[in-house]
CSV table of C-alpha atoms in Angstrom, one decimal:
chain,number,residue,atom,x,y,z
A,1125,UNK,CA,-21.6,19.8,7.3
A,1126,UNK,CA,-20.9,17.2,10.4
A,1127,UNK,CA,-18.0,15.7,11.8
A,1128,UNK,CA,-19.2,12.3,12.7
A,1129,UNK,CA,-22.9,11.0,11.8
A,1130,UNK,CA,-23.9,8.2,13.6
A,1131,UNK,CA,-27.9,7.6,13.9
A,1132,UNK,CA,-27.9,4.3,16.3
A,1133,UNK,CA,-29.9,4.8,19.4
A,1134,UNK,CA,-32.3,6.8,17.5
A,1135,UNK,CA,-35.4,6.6,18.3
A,1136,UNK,CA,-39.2,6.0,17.2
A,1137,UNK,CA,-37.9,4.9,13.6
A,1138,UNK,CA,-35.2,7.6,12.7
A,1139,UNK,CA,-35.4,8.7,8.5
A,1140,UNK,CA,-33.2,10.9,7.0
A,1141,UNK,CA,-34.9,12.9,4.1
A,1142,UNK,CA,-34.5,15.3,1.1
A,1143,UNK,CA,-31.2,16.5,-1.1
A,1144,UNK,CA,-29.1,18.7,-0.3
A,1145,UNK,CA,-25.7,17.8,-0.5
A,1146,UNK,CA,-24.4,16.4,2.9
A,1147,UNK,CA,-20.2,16.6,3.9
A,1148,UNK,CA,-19.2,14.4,6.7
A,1149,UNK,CA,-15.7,14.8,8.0
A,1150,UNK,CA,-15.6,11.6,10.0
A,1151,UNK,CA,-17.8,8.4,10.1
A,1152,UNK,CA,-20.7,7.7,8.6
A,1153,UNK,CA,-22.8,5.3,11.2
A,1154,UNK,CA,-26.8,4.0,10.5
A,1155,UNK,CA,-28.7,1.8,11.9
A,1156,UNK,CA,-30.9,-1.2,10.9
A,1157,UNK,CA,-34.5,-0.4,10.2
A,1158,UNK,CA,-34.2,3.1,9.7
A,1159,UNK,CA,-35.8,5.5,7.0
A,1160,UNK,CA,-34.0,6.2,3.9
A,1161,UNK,CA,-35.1,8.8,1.1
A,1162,UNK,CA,-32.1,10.9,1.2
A,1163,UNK,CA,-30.5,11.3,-2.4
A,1164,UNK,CA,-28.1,14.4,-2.0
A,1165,UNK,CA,-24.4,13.7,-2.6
A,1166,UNK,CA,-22.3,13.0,0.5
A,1167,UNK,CA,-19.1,14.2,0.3
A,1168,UNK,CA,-16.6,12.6,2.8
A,1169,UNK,CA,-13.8,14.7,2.6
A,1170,UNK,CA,-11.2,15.1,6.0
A,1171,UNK,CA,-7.1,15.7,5.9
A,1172,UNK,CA,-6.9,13.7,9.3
A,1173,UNK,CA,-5.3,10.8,8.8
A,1174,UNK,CA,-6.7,8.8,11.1
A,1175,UNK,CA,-9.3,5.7,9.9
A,1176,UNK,CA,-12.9,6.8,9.1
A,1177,UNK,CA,-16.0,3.9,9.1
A,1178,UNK,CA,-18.7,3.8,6.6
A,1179,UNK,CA,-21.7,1.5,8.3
A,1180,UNK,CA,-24.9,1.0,6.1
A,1181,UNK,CA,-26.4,-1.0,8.6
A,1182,UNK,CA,-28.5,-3.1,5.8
A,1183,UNK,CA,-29.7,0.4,4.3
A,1184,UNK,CA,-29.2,1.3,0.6
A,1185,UNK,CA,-28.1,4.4,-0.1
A,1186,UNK,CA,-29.5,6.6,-2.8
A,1187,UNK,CA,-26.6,9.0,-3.1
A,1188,UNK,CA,-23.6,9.3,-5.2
A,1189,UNK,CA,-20.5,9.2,-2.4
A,1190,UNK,CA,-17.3,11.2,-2.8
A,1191,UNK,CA,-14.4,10.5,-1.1
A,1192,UNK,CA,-12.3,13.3,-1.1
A,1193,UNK,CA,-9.6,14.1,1.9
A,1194,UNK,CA,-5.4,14.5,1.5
A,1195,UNK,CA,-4.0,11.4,3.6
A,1196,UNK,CA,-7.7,10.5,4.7
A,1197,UNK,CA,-8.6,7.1,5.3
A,1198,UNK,CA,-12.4,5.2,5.3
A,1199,UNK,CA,-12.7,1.7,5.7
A,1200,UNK,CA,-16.3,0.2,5.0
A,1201,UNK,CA,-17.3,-1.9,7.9
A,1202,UNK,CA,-20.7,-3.5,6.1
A,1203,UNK,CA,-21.8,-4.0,2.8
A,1204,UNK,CA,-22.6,-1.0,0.4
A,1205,UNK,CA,-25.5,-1.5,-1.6
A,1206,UNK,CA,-26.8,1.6,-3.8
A,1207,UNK,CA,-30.5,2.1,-4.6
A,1208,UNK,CA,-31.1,2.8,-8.3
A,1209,UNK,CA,-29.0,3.1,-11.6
A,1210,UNK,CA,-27.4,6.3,-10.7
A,1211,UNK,CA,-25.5,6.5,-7.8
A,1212,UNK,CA,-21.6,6.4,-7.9
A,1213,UNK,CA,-18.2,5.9,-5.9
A,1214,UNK,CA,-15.7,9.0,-6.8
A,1215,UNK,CA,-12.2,8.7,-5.0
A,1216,UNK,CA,-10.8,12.2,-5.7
A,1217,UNK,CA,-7.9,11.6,-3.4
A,1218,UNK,CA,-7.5,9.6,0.4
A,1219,UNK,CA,-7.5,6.1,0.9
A,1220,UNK,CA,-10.8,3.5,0.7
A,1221,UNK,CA,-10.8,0.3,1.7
A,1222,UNK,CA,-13.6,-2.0,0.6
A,1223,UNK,CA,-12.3,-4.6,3.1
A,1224,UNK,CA,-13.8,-7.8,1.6
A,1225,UNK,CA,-17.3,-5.9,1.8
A,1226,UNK,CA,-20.1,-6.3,-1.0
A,1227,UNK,CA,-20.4,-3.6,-2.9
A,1228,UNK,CA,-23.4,-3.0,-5.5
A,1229,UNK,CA,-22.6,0.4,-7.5
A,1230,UNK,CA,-23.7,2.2,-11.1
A,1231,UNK,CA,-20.2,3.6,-11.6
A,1232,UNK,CA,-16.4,3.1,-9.8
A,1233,UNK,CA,-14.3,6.4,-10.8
A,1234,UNK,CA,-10.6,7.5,-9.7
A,1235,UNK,CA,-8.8,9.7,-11.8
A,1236,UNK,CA,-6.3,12.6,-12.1
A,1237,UNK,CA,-3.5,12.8,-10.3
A,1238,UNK,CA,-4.2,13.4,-6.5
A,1239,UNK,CA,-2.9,10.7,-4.3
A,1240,UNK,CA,-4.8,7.8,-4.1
A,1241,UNK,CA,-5.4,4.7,-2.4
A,1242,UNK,CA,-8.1,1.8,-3.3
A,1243,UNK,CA,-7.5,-1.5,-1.5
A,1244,UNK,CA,-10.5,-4.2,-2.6
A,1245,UNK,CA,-9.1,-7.3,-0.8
A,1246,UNK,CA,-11.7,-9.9,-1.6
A,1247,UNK,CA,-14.9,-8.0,-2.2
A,1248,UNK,CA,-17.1,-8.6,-4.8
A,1249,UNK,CA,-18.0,-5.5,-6.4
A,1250,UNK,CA,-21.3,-5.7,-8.9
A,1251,UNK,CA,-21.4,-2.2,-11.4
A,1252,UNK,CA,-24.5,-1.9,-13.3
A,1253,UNK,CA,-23.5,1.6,-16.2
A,1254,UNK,CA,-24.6,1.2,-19.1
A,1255,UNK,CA,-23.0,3.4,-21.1
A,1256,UNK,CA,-19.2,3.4,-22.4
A,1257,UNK,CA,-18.0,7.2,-21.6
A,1258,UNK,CA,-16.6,7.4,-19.0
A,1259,UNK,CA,-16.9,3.7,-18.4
A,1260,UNK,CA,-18.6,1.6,-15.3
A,1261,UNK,CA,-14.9,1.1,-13.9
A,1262,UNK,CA,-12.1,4.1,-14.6
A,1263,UNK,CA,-9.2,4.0,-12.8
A,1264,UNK,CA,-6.2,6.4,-13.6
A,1265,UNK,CA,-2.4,5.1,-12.2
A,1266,UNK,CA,-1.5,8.5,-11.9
A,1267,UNK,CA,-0.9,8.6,-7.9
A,1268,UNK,CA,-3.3,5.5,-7.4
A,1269,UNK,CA,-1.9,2.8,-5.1
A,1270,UNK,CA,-3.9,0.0,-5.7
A,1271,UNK,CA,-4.4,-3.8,-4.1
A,1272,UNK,CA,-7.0,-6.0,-6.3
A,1273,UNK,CA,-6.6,-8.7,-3.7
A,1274,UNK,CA,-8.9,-11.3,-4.6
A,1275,UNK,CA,-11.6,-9.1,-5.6
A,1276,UNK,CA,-14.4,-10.0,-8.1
A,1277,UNK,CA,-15.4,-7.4,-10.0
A,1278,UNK,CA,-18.6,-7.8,-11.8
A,1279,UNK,CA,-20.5,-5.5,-15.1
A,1280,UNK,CA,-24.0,-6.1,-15.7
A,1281,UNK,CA,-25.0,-2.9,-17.9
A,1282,UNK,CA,-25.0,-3.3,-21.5
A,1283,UNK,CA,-22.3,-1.8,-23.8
A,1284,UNK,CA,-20.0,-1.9,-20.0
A,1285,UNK,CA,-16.5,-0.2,-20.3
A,1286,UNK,CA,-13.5,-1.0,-18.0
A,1287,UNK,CA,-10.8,1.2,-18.0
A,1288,UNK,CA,-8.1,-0.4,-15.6
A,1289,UNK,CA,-5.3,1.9,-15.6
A,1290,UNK,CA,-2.9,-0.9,-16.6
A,1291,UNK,CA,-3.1,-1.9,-12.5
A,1292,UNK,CA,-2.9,-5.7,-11.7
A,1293,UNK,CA,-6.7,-6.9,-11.2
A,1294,UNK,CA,-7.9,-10.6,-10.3
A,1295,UNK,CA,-11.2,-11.9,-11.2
A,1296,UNK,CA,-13.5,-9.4,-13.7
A,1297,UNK,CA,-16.8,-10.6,-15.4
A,1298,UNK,CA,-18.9,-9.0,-18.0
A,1299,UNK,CA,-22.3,-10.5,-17.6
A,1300,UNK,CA,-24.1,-8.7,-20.7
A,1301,UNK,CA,-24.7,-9.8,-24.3
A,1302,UNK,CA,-23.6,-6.4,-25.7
A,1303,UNK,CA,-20.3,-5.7,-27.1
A,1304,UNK,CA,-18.6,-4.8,-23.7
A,1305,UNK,CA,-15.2,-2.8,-23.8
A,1306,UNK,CA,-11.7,-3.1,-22.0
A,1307,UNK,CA,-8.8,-0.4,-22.1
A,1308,UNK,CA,-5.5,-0.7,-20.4
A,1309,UNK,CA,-2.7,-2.7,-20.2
A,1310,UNK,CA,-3.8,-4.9,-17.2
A,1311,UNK,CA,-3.2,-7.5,-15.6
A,1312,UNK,CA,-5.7,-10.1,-14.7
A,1313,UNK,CA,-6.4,-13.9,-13.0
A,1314,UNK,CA,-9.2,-14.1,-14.8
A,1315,UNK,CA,-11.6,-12.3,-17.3
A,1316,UNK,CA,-14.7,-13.3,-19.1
A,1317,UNK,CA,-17.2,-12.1,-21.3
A,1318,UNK,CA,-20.8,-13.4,-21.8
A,1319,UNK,CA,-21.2,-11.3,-25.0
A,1320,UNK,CA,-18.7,-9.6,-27.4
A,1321,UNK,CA,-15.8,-7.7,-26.5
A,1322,UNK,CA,-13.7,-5.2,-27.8
């Protein structure tokens, strides 16, 4: 458990190691370079709400992020690029803002019926799950204030489901050739499929 973590200035090629979950109640700060093997869950979870950072500093993360804080806020400052097939974004409740950022994810999840936030503005978010249950993308509107911006969402895993939540969404791609799925009354400015779709 840590308030802030924040590894710049370290010295002699910092790593961070092992997995054991990790809870950070404030900003999230590496640095370029440094050693990565960690692939606990980190649990950001804080009831301030003041603005919390998220800086990858060029490092992929090998853990599954929860974001889970009453009125909290975290706004990614860099791109956030995931290491392996298995690592995903769950917003429980608080506010995240992508803020035109890259984002390179397995899975996007926020449901249920905390209070929510999830402003994209124009980042271009690439899920790669594979499977349909619960989806690559499942949104609930319950709660969820929501800003698709002009995002671009992308799903590269075969059989890829998107459940939108009926929220208004602009550009979403399904770049696979197996029968990809969409649920939801949305809204979009444009969606395409490279294989079948149901």
């Amino acid at each position: 458990y840590c308030k802030d973590m924040t590894w710049t200035g370290g010295l002699s090629s910092p790593s961070i190691a092992g997995s054991s979950a990790l809870d950070i109640y404030g900003s999230l700060t590496l640095t370029s370079g440094m050693g990565n093997t960690y692939t606990g869950t980190i649990r950001f979870g804080s009831t301030a709400a003041s603005s919390r950072t998220i800086t990858t500093a060029g490092n992929q993360l090998r853990s599954s992020l929860i974001f889970d804080g009453a009125g909290a806020q975290w706004v990614l400052q860099d791109p956030l690029v995931t290491y392996n097939n298995g690592t995903d974004l769950i917003l429980t409740q608080g506010s995240l803002n992508t803020n035109g950022q890259y984002v390179y994810l397995s899975r996007l999840i926020s449901t249920g019926s905390q209070t929510r936030a999830l402003t994209l503005g124009s980042s271009e978010i690439v899920l790669t799950y594979s499977s349909t249950s619960p989806g690559a993308w499942a949104l609930g509107s319950s709660n969820m204030n929501f800003s698709g911006g002009t995002s671009h969402i992308t799903l590269t895993g075969g059989s890829s489901r998107f459940s939108g939540g009926g929220l208004p969404y602009y550009d979403v791609e399904f770049q696979n050739t197996s029968t990809s799925y969409l649920d939801g009354s949305n809204t979009f400015h444009d969606v395409s499929f490279t294989g079948n779709a149901s």
